[in-house]
PDB file of C-alpha atoms in Angstrom:
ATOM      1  CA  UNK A   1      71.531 100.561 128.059  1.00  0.00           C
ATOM      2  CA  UNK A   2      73.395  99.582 131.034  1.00  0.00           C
ATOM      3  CA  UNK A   3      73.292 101.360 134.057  1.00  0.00           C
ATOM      4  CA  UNK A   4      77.169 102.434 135.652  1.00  0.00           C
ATOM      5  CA  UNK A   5      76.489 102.579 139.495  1.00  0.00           C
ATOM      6  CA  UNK A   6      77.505 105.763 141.090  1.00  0.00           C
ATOM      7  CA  UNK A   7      78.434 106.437 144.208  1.00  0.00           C
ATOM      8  CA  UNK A   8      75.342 107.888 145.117  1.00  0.00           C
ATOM      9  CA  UNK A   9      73.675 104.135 144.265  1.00  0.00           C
ATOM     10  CA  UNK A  10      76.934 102.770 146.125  1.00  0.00           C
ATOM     11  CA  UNK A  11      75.931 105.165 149.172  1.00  0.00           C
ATOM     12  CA  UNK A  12      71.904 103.956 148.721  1.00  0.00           C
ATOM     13  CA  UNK A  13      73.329 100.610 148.634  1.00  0.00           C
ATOM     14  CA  UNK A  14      75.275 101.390 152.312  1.00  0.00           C
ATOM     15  CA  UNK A  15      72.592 102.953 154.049  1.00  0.00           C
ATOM     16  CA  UNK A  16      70.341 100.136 153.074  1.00  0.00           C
ATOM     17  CA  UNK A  17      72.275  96.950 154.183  1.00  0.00           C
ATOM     18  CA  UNK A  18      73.581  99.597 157.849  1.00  0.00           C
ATOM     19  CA  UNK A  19      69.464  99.547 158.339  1.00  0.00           C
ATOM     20  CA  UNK A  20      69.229  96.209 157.994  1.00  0.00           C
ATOM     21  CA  UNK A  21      71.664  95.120 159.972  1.00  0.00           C
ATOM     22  CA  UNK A  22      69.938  97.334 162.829  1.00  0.00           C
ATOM     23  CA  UNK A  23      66.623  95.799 162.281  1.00  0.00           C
ATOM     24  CA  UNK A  24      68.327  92.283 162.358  1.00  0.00           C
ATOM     25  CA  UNK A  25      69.971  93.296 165.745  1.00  0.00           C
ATOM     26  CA  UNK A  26      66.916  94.483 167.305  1.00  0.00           C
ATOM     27  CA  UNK A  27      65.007  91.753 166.342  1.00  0.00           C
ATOM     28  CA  UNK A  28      67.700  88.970 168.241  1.00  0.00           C
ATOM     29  CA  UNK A  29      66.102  87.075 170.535  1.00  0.00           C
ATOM     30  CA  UNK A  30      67.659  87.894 174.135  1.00  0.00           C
ATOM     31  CA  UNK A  31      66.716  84.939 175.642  1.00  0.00           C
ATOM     32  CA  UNK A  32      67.741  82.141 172.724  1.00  0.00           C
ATOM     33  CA  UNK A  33      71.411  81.348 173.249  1.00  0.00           C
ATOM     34  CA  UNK A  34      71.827  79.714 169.855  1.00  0.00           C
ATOM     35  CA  UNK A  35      70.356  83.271 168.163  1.00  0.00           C
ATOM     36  CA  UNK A  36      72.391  85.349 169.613  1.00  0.00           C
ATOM     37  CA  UNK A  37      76.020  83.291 168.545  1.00  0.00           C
ATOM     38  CA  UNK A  38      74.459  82.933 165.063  1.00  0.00           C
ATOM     39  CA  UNK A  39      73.687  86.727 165.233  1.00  0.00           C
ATOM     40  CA  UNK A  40      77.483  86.930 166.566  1.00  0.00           C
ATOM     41  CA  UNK A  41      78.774  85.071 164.079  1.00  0.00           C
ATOM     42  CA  UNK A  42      77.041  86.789 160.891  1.00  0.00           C
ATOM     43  CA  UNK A  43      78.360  89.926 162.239  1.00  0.00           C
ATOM     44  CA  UNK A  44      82.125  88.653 162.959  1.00  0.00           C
ATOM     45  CA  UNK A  45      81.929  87.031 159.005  1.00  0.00           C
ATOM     46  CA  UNK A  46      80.352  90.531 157.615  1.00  0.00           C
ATOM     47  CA  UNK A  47      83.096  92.363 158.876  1.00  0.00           C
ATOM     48  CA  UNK A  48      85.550  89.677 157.796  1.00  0.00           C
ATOM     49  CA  UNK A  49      84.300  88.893 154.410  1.00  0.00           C
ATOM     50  CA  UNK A  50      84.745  92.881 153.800  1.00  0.00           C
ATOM     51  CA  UNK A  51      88.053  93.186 154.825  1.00  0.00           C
ATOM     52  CA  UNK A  52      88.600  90.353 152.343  1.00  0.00           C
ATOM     53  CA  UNK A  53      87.144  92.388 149.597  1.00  0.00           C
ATOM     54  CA  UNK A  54      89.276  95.270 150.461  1.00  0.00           C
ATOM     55  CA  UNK A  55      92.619  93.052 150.153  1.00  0.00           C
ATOM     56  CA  UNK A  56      91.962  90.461 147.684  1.00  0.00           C
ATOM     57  CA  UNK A  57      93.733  92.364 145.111  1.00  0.00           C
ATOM     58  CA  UNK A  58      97.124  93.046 146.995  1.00  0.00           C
ATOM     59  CA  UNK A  59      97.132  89.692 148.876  1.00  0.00           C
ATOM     60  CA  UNK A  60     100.139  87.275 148.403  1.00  0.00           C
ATOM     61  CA  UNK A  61     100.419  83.913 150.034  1.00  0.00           C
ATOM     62  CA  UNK A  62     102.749  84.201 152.815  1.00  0.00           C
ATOM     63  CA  UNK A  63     106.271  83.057 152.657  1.00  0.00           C
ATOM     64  CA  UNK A  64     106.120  81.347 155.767  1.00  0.00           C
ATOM     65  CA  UNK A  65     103.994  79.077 154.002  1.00  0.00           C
ATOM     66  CA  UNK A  66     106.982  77.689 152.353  1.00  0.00           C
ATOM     67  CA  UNK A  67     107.181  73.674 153.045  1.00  0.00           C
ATOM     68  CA  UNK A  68     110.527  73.399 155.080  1.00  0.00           C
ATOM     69  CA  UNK A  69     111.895  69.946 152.478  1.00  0.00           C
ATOM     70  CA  UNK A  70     110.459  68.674 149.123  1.00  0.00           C
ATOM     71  CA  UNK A  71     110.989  65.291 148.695  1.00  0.00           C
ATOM     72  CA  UNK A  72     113.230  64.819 145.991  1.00  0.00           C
ATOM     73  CA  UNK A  73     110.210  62.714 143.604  1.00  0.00           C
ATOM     74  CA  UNK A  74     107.891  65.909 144.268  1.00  0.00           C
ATOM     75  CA  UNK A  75     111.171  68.352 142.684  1.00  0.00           C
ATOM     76  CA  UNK A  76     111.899  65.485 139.834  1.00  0.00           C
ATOM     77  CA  UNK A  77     108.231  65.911 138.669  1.00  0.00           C
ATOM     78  CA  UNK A  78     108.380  69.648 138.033  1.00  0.00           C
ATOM     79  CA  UNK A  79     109.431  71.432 134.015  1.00  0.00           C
ATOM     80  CA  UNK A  80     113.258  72.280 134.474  1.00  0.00           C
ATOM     81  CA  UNK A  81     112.034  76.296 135.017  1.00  0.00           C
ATOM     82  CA  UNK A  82     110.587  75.557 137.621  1.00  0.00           C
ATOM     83  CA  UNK A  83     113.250  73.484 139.241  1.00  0.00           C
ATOM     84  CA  UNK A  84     115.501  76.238 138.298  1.00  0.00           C
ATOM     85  CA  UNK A  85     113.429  78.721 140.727  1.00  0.00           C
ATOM     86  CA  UNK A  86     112.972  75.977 143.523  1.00  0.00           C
ATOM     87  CA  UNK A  87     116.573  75.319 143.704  1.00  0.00           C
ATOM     88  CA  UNK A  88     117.697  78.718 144.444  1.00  0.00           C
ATOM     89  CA  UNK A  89     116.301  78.739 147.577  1.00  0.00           C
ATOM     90  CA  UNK A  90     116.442  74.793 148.069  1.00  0.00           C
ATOM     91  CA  UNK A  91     119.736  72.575 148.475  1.00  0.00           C
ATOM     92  CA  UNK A  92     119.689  68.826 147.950  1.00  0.00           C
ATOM     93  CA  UNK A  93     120.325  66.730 151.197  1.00  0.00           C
ATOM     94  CA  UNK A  94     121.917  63.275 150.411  1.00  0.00           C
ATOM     95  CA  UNK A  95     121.000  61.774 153.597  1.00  0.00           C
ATOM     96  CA  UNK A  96     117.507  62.104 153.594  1.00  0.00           C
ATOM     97  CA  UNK A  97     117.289  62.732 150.136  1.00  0.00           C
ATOM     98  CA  UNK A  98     114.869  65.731 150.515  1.00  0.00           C
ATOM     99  CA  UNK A  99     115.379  69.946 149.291  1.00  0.00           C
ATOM    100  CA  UNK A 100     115.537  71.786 152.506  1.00  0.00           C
ATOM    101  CA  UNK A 101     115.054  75.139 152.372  1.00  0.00           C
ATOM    102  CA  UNK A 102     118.535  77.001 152.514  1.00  0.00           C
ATOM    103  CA  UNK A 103     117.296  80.779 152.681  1.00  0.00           C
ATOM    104  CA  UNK A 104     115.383  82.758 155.512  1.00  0.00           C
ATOM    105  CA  UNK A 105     111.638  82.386 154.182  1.00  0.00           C
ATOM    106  CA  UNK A 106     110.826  85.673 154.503  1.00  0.00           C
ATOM    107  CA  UNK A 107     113.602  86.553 152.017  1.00  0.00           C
ATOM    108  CA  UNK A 108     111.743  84.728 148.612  1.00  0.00           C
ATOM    109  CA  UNK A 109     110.062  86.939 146.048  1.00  0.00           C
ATOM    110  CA  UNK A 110     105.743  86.578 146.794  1.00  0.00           C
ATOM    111  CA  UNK A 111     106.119  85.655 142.533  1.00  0.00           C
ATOM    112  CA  UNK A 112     108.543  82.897 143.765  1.00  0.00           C
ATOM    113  CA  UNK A 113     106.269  82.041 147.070  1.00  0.00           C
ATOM    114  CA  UNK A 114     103.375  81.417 144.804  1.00  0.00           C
ATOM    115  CA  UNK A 115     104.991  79.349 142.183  1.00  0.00           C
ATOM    116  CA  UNK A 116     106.731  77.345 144.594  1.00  0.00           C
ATOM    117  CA  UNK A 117     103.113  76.979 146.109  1.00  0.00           C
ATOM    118  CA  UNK A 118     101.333  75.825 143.648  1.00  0.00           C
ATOM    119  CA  UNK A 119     103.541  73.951 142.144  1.00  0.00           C
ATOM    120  CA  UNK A 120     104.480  71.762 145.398  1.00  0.00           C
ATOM    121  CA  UNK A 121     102.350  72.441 147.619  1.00  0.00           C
ATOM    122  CA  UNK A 122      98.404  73.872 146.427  1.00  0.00           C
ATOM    123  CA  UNK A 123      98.098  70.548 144.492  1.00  0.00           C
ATOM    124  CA  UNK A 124      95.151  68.209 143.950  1.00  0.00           C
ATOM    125  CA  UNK A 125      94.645  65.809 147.318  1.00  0.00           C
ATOM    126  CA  UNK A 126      96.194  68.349 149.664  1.00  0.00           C
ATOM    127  CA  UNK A 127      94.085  69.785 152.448  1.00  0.00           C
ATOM    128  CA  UNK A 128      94.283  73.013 153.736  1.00  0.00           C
ATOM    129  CA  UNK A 129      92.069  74.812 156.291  1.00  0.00           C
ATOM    130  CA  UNK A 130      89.432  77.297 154.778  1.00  0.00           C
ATOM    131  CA  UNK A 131      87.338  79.750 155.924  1.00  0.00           C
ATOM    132  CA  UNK A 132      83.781  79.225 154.405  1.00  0.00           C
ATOM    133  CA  UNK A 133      82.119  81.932 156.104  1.00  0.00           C
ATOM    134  CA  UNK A 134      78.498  82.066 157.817  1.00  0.00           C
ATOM    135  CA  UNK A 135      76.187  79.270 156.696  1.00  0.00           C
ATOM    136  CA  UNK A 136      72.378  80.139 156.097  1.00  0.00           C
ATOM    137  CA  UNK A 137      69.918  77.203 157.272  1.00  0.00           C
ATOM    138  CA  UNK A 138      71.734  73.943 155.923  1.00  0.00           C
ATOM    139  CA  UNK A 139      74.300  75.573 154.454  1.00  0.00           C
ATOM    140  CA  UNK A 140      78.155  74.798 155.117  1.00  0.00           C
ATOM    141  CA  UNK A 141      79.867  77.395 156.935  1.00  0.00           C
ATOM    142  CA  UNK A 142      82.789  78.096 159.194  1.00  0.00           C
ATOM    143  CA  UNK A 143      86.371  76.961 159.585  1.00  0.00           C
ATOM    144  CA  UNK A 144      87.191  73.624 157.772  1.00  0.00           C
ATOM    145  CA  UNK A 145      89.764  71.737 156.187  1.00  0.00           C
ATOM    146  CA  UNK A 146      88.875  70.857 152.505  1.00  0.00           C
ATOM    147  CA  UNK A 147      90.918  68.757 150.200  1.00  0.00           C
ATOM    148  CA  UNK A 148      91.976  70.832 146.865  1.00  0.00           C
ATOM    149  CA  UNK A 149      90.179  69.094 143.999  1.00  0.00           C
ATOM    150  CA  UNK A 150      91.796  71.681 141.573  1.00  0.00           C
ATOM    151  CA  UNK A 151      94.102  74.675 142.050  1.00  0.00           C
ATOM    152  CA  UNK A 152      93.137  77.821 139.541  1.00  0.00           C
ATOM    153  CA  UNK A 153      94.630  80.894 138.640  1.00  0.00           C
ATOM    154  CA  UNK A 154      93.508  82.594 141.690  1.00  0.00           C
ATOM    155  CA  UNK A 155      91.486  80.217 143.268  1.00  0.00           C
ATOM    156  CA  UNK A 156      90.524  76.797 144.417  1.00  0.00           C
ATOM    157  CA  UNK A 157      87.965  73.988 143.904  1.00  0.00           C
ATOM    158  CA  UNK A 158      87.363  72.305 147.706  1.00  0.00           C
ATOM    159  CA  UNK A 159      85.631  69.935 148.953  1.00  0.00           C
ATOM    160  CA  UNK A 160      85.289  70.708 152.871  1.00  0.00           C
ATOM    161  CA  UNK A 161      85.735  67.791 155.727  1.00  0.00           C
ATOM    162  CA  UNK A 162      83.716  67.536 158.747  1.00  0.00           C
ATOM    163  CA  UNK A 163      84.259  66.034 161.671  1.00  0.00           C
ATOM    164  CA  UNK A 164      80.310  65.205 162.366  1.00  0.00           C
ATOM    165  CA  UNK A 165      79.132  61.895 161.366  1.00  0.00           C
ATOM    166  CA  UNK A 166      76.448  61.783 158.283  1.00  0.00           C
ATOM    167  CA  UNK A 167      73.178  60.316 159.118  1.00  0.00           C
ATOM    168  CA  UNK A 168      73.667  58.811 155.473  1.00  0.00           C
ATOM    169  CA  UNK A 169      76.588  58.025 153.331  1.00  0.00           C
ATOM    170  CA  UNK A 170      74.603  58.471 149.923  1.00  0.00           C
ATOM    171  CA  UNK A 171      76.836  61.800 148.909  1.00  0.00           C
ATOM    172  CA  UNK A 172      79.560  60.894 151.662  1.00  0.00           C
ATOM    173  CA  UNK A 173      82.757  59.634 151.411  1.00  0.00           C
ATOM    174  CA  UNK A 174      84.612  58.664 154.891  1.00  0.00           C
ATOM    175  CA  UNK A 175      88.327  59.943 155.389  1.00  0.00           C
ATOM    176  CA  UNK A 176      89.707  58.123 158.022  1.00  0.00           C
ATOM    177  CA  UNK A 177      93.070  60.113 157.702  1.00  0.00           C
ATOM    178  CA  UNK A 178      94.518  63.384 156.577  1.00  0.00           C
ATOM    179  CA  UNK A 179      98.539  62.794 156.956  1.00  0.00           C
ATOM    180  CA  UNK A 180     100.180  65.903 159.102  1.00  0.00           C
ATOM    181  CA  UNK A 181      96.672  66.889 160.736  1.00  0.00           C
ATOM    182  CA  UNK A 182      95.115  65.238 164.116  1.00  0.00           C
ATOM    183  CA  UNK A 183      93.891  61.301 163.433  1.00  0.00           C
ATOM    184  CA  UNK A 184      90.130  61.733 163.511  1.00  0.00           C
ATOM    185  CA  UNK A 185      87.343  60.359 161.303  1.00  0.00           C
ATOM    186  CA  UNK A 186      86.171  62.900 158.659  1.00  0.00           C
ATOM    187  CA  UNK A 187      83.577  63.057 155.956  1.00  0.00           C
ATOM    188  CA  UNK A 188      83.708  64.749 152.535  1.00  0.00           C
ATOM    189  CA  UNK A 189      80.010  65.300 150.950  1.00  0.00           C
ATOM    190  CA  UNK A 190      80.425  65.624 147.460  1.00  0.00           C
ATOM    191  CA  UNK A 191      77.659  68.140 147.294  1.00  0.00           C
ATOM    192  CA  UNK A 192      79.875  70.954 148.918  1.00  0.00           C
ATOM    193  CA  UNK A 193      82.386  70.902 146.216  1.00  0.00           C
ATOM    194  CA  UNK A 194      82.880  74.879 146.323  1.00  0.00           C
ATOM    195  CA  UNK A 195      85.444  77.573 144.862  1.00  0.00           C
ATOM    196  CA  UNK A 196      87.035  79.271 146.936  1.00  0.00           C
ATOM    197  CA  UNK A 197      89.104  82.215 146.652  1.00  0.00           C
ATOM    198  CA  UNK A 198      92.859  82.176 147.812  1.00  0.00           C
ATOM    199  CA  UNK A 199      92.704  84.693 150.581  1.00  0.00           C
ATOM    200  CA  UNK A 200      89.982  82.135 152.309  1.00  0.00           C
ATOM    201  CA  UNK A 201      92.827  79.842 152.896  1.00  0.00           C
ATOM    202  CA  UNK A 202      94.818  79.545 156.550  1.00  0.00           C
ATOM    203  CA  UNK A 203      98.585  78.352 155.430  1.00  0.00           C
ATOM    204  CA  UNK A 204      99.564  77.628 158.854  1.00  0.00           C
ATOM    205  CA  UNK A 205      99.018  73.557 158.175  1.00  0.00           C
ATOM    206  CA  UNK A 206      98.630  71.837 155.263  1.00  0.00           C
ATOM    207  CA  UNK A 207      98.697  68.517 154.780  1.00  0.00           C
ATOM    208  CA  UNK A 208      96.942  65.097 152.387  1.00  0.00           C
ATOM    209  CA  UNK A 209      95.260  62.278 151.375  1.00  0.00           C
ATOM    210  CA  UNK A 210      95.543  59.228 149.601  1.00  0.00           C
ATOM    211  CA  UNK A 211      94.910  58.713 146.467  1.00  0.00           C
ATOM    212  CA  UNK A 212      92.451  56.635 146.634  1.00  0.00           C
ATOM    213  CA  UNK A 213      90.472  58.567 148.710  1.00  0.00           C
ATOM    214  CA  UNK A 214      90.191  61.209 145.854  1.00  0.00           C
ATOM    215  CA  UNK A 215      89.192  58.195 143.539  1.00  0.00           C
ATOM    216  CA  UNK A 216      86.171  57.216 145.861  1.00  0.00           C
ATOM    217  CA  UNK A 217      84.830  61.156 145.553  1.00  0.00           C
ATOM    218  CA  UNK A 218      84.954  60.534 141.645  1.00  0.00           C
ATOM    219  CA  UNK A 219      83.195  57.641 141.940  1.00  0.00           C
ATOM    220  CA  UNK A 220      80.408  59.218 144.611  1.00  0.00           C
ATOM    221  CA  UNK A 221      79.893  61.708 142.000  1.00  0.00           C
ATOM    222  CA  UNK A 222      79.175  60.019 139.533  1.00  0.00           C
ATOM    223  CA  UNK A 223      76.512  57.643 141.442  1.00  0.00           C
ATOM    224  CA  UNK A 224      75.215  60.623 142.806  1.00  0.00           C
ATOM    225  CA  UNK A 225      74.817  61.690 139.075  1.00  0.00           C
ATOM    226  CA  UNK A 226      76.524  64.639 139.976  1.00  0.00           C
ATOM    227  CA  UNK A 227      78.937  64.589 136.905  1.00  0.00           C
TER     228      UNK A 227
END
């Protein structure tokens, strides 16, 4: 039969991970630099990934997420519902033959900030900046972009970007440019391919790739015999 955890196991459960996150802080090496930041940083992401727990269910994306224009191709491409909820907040501008936003952001609907969202802008090749939390050993971890490979129901499949050089390109694929971020080399190692869930996700800057740089990831994969 299975067991229903109580709060007394719940409480167990507390006391046990408060002593061993004691024990792990008395046993940080004062005199190792590099111990104590990774001791730093598994705190900082302990306390983080809680408060993520605690909100996952009542977060929304923020409205000032909301791309400022949608080029008029992007707006062509979507079912006529959706087009009818775009284009009450966004006017068609002849000259530069974009949607701008005609509304104070903060004034959508969250139901109308997320369909807008992931309609236009969560979409496969996009890159947004995701927190991937603390890394154990070889692990990835930290603050990254990632391109969006897929966008779920309340998530999204990644693949982070790094900035460090691989010492072999055998599951890497170079990304010489992500369009409305910094130009900077960046690698993509098609072993990292993660989900991730929305609240992760920093909507501050979001940009893309090409195409074809999706294409070569497919292609890694499968001579990796990944997929």
């Amino acid at each position: 039969m299975k067991h229903t955890a109580t709060m007394e196991d719940a409480r167990l459960s507390l006391d046990n991970t408060v002593s061993a996150l004691k024990k792990h802080f008395l046993n940080i090496n004062q005199n190792d630099s590099e111990n104590i930041k990774l001791a730093n940083e598994y705190y900082k992401w302990t306390a983080l990934k809680t408060d993520l727990v605690m909100n996952e269910k009542k977060f929304h994306i923020p409205a000032s997420a909301l791309p400022s224009t949608i080029k008029w191709n992007n707006f062509d491409w979507l079912r006529p519902e959706k087009q009818m909820i775009v284009a009450k907040y966004y006017k068609f501008d002849t000259n530069t033959n974009k949607y701008i936003i005609s509304v104070k952001k903060n004034t959508v609907p969250s139901e109308d900030v997320e369909l807008i969202m992931r309609s236009l802008s969560l979409v496969r090749k996009a890159v947004v900046w995701v927190d991937f939390g603390y890394n154990i050993g070889t692990e990835f971890g930290g603050c990254h972009p990632a391109i969006i490979l897929k966008n779920l129901k309340d998530s999204l499949i990644v693949i982070p970007l790094s900035s460090q050089e691989p010492k072999s390109m055998e599951f890497n694929v170079k990304v010489e440019k992500v369009y409305g971020y910094p130009l900077m080399d960046r690698w993509a190692n098609v072993t990292r391919i993660t989900q991730v869930s929305l609240s992760r996700v920093h909507f501050e800057k979001i940009g893309d790739v090409k195409p074809s740089v999706l294409a070569e990831i497919s292609q890694k994969l499968n001579q990796c015999g990944i997929v």
